Short mmCIF file of C-alpha atoms in Angstrom, two decimals:
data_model
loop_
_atom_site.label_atom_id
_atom_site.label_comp_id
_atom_site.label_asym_id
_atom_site.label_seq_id
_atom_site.Cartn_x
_atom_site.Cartn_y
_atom_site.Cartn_z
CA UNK A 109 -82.81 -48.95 8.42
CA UNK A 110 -86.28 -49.59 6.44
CA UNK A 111 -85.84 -46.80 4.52
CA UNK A 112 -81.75 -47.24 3.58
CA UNK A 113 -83.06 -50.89 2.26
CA UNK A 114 -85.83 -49.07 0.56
CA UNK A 115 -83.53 -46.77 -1.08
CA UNK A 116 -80.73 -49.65 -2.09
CA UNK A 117 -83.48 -51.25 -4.02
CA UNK A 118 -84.73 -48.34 -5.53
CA UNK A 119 -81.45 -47.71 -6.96
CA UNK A 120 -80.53 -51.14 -7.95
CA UNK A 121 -84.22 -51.27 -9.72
CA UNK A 122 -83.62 -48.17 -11.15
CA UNK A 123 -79.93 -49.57 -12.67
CA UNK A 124 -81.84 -52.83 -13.92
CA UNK A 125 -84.62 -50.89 -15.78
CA UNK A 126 -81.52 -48.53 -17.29
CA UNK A 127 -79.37 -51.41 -17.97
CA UNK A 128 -82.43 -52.88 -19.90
CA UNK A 129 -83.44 -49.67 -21.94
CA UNK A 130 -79.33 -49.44 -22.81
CA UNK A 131 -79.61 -52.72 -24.40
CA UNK A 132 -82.70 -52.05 -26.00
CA UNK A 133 -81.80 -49.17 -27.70
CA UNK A 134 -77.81 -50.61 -28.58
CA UNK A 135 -80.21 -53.91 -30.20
CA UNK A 136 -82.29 -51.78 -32.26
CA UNK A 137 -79.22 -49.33 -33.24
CA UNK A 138 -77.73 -52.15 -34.83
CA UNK A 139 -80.66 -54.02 -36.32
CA UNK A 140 -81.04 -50.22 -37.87
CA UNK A 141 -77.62 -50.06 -39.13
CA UNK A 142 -77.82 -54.13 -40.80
CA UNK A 143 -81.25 -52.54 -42.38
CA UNK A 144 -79.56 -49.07 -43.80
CA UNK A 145 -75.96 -51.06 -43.57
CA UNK A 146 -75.55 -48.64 -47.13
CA UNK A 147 -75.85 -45.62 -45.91
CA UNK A 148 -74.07 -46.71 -42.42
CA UNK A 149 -70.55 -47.63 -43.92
CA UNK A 150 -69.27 -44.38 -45.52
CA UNK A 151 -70.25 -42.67 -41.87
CA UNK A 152 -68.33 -45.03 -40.31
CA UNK A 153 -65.90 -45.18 -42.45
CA UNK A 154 -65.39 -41.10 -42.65
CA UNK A 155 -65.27 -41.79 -38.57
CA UNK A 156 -62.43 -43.87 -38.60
CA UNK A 157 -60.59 -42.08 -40.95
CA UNK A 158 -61.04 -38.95 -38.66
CA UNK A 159 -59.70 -40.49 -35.55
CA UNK A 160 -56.96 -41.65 -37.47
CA UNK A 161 -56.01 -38.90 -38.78
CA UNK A 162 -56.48 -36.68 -35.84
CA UNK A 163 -54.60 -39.23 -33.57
CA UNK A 164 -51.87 -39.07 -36.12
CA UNK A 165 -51.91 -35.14 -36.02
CA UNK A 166 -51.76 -34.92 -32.71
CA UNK A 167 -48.46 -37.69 -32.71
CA UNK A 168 -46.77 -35.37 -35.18
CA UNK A 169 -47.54 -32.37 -33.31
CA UNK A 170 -46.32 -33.51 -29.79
CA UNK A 171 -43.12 -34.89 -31.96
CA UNK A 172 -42.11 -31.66 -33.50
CA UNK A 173 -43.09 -29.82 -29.78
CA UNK A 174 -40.54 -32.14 -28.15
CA UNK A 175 -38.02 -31.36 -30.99
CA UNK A 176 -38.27 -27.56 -30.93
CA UNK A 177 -37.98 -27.90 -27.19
CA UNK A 178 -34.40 -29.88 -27.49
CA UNK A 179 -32.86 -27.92 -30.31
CA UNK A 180 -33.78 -24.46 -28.04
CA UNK A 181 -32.38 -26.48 -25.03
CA UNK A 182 -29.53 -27.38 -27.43
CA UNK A 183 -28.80 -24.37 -29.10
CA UNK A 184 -28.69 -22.43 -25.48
CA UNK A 185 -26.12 -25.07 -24.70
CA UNK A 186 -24.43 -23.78 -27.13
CA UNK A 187 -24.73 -20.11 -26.66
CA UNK A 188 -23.49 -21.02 -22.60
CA UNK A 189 -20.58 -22.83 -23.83
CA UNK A 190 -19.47 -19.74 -26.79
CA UNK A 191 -19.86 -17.54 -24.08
CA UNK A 192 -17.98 -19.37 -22.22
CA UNK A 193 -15.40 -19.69 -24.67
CA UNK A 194 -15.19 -16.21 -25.47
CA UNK A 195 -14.98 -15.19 -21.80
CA UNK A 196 -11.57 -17.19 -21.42
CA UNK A 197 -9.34 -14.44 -22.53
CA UNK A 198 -11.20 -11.90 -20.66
CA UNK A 199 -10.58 -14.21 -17.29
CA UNK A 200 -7.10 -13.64 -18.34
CA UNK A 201 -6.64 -9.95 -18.18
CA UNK A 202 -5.67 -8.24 -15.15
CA UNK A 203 -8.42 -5.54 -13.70
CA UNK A 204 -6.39 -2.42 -15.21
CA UNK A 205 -6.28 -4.65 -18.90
CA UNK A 206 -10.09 -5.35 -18.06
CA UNK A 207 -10.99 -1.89 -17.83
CA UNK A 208 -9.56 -1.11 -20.91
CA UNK A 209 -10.89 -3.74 -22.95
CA UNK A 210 -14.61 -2.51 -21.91
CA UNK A 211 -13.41 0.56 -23.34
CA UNK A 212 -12.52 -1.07 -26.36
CA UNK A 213 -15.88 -2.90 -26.20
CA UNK A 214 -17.58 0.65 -26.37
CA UNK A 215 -15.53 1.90 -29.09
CA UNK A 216 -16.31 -0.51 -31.17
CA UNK A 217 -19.99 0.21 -30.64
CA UNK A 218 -19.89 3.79 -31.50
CA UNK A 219 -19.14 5.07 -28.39
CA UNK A 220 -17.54 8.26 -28.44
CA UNK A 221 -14.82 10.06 -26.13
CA UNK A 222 -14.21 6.77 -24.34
CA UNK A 223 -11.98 7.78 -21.36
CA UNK A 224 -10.23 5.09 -18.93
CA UNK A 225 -9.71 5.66 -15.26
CA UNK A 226 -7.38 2.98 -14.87
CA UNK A 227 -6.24 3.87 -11.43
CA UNK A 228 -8.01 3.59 -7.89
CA UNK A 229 -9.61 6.61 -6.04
CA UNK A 230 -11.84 7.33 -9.46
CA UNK A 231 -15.21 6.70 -7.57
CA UNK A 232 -16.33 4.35 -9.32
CA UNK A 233 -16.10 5.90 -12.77
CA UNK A 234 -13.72 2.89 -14.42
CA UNK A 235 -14.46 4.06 -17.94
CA UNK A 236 -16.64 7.22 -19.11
CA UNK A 237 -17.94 8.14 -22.67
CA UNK A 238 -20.88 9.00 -24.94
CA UNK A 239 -23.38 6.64 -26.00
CA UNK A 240 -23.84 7.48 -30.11
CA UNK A 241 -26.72 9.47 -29.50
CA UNK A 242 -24.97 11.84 -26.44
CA UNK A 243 -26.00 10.59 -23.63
CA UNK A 244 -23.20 10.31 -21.23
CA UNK A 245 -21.97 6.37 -20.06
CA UNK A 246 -20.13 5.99 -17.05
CA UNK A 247 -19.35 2.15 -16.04
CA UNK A 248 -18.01 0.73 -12.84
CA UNK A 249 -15.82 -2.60 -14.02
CA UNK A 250 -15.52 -5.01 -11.16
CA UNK A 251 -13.31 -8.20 -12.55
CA UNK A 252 -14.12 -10.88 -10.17
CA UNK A 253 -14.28 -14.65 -10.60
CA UNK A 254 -16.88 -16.28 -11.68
CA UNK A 255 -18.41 -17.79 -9.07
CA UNK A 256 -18.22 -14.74 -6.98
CA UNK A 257 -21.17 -12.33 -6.81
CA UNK A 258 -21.55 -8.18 -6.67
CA UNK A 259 -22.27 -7.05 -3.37
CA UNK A 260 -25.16 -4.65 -2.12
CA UNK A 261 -21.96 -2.80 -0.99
CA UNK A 262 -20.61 -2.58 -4.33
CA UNK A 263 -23.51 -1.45 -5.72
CA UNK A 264 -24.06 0.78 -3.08
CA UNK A 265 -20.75 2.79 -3.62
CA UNK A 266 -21.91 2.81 -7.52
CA UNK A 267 -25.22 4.51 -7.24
CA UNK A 268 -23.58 7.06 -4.88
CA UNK A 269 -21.46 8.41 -7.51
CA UNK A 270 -22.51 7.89 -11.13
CA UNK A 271 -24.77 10.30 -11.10
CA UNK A 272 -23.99 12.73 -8.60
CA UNK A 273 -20.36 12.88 -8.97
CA UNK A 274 -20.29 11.70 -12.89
CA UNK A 275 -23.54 13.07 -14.14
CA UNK A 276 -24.04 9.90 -15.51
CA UNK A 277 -27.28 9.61 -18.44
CA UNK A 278 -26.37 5.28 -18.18
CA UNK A 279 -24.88 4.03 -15.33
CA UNK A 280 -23.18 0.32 -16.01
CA UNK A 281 -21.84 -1.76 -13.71
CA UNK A 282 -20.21 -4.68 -15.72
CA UNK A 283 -18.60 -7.67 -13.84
CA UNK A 284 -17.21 -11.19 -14.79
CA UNK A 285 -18.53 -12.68 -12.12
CA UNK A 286 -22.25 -14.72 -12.60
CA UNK A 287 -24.93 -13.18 -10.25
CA UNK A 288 -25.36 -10.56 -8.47
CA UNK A 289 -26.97 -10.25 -5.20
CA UNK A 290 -30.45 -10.19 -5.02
CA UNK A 291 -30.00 -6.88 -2.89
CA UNK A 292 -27.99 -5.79 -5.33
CA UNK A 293 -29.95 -6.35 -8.60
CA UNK A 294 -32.75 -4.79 -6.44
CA UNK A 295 -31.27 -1.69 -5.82
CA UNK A 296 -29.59 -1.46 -9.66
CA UNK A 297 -33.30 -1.69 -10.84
CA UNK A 298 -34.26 0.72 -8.07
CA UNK A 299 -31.40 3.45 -8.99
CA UNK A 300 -31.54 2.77 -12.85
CA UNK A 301 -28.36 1.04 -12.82
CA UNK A 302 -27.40 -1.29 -15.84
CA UNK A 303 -25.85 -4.54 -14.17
CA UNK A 304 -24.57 -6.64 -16.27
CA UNK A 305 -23.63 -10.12 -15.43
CA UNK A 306 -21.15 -12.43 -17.02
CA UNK A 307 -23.73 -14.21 -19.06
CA UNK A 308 -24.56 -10.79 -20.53
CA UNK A 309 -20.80 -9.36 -21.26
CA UNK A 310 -19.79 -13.31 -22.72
CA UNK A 311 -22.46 -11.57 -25.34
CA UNK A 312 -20.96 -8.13 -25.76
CA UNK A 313 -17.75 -9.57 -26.16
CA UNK A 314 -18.98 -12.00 -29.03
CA UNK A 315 -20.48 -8.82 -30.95
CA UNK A 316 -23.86 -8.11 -29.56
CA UNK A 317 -24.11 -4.27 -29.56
CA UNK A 318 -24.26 -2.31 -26.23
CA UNK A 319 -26.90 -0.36 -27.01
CA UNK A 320 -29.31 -4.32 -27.28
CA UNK A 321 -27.54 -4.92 -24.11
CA UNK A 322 -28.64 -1.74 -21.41
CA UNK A 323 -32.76 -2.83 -21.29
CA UNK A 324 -31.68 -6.38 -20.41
CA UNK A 325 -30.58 -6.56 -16.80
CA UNK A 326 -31.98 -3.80 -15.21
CA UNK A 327 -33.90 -0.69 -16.76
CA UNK A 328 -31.42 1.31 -17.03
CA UNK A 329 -31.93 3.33 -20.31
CA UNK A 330 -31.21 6.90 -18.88
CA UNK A 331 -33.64 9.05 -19.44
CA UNK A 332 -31.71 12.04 -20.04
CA UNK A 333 -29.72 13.62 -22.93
CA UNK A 334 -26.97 15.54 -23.95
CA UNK A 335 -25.65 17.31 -26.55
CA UNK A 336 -22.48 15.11 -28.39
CA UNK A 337 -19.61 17.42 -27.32
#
């Protein structure tokens, strides 16, 4: 216990004698500055002026952060609801006017020798064609509604037949529904399946090209070519 008070006023001694030297030094800071109060000012005044202006730098900068962040939350608001906009007459089509309408979708981006199944029993080869630079597409169209998701099993009968029955270079699987399963995403990135969502055809339809589309949502890029036939 001796030594606990010994220590207590050790430390509040020590604190005192601090204290004292603090104010000893702040007294003769400023009797210095009164005596050299010319040379002080335009220090202090450069000081100021550099808080000032840093605090108003970093204002400006956390203003125009917060704005970027609400125009990119804005703008894809915007990009959700044009997709969404442009995804209404696809909705409309029946599965056989689906099909062909990705077929059209290809066409249009230089897809050659665009061939649709349109009936069932095609194993899984909805629409086949060549990619501009030969390699060989074959695309499994699955019109769902939106809120549904792909299967494993879907995917599943997919991989089983693009390439070994199809000789497939890019395999797509293209749905209107939102999501698919995580087991199925897993084994499109596994088997070097394209699968693409209805976030991701909502921008095909509104003009993005096909070719900016098969690295997005799975790997996918086929790694082999052919000769254009």
């Amino acid at each position: 216990m001796a030594t606990r008070r010994r220590r207590r006023r050790l430390k509040k001694r020590t604190r005192r004698q601090l204290q004292s030297w603090g104010a000893v030094v702040a007294l003769a800071t400023v009797v210095w500055a009164a005596g050299h109060w010319s040379v002080v000012w335009p220090v202090l005044v450069a000081m100021v002026a550099a808080v000032v202006v840093g605090a108003a730098g970093w204002a400006l900068w956390r203003a125009h952060r917060s704005a970027v962040g609400r125009d990119r939350a804005w703008r894809a608001q915007e990009e959700a609801r044009a997709r969404e906009l442009s995804m209404t007459e696809v909705d409309a089509l029946s599965w056989q006017e689906f099909e062909t309408y990705v077929a059209e979708l290809c066409r249009r981006d230089g897809c050659t020798k665009v061939v649709v199944s349109g009936k069932s029993g095609d194993l899984g080869a909805d629409v086949v064609g060549y990619l501009a630079d030969g390699r060989k597409l074959v695309i499994q169209c699955k019109k769902y509604a939106p809120h549904r998701s792909v299967s494993s099993q879907d995917m599943q009968k997919f991989v089983g037949t693009a390439r070994l029955e199809h000789g497939a270079d890019v395999a797509l699987f293209v749905t209107t529904c939102r999501t698919f399963t995580k087991a199925a995403l897993g084994l499109a990135l596994r088997q070097d399946i394209v699968a693409l969502h209805r976030d991701l055809l909502g921008s095909w339809v509104k003009g993005a090209h096909l070719e900016t589309l098969i690295p997005l949502n799975g790997s996918g890029g086929g790694t082999r070519r052919r000769p254009s036939a």
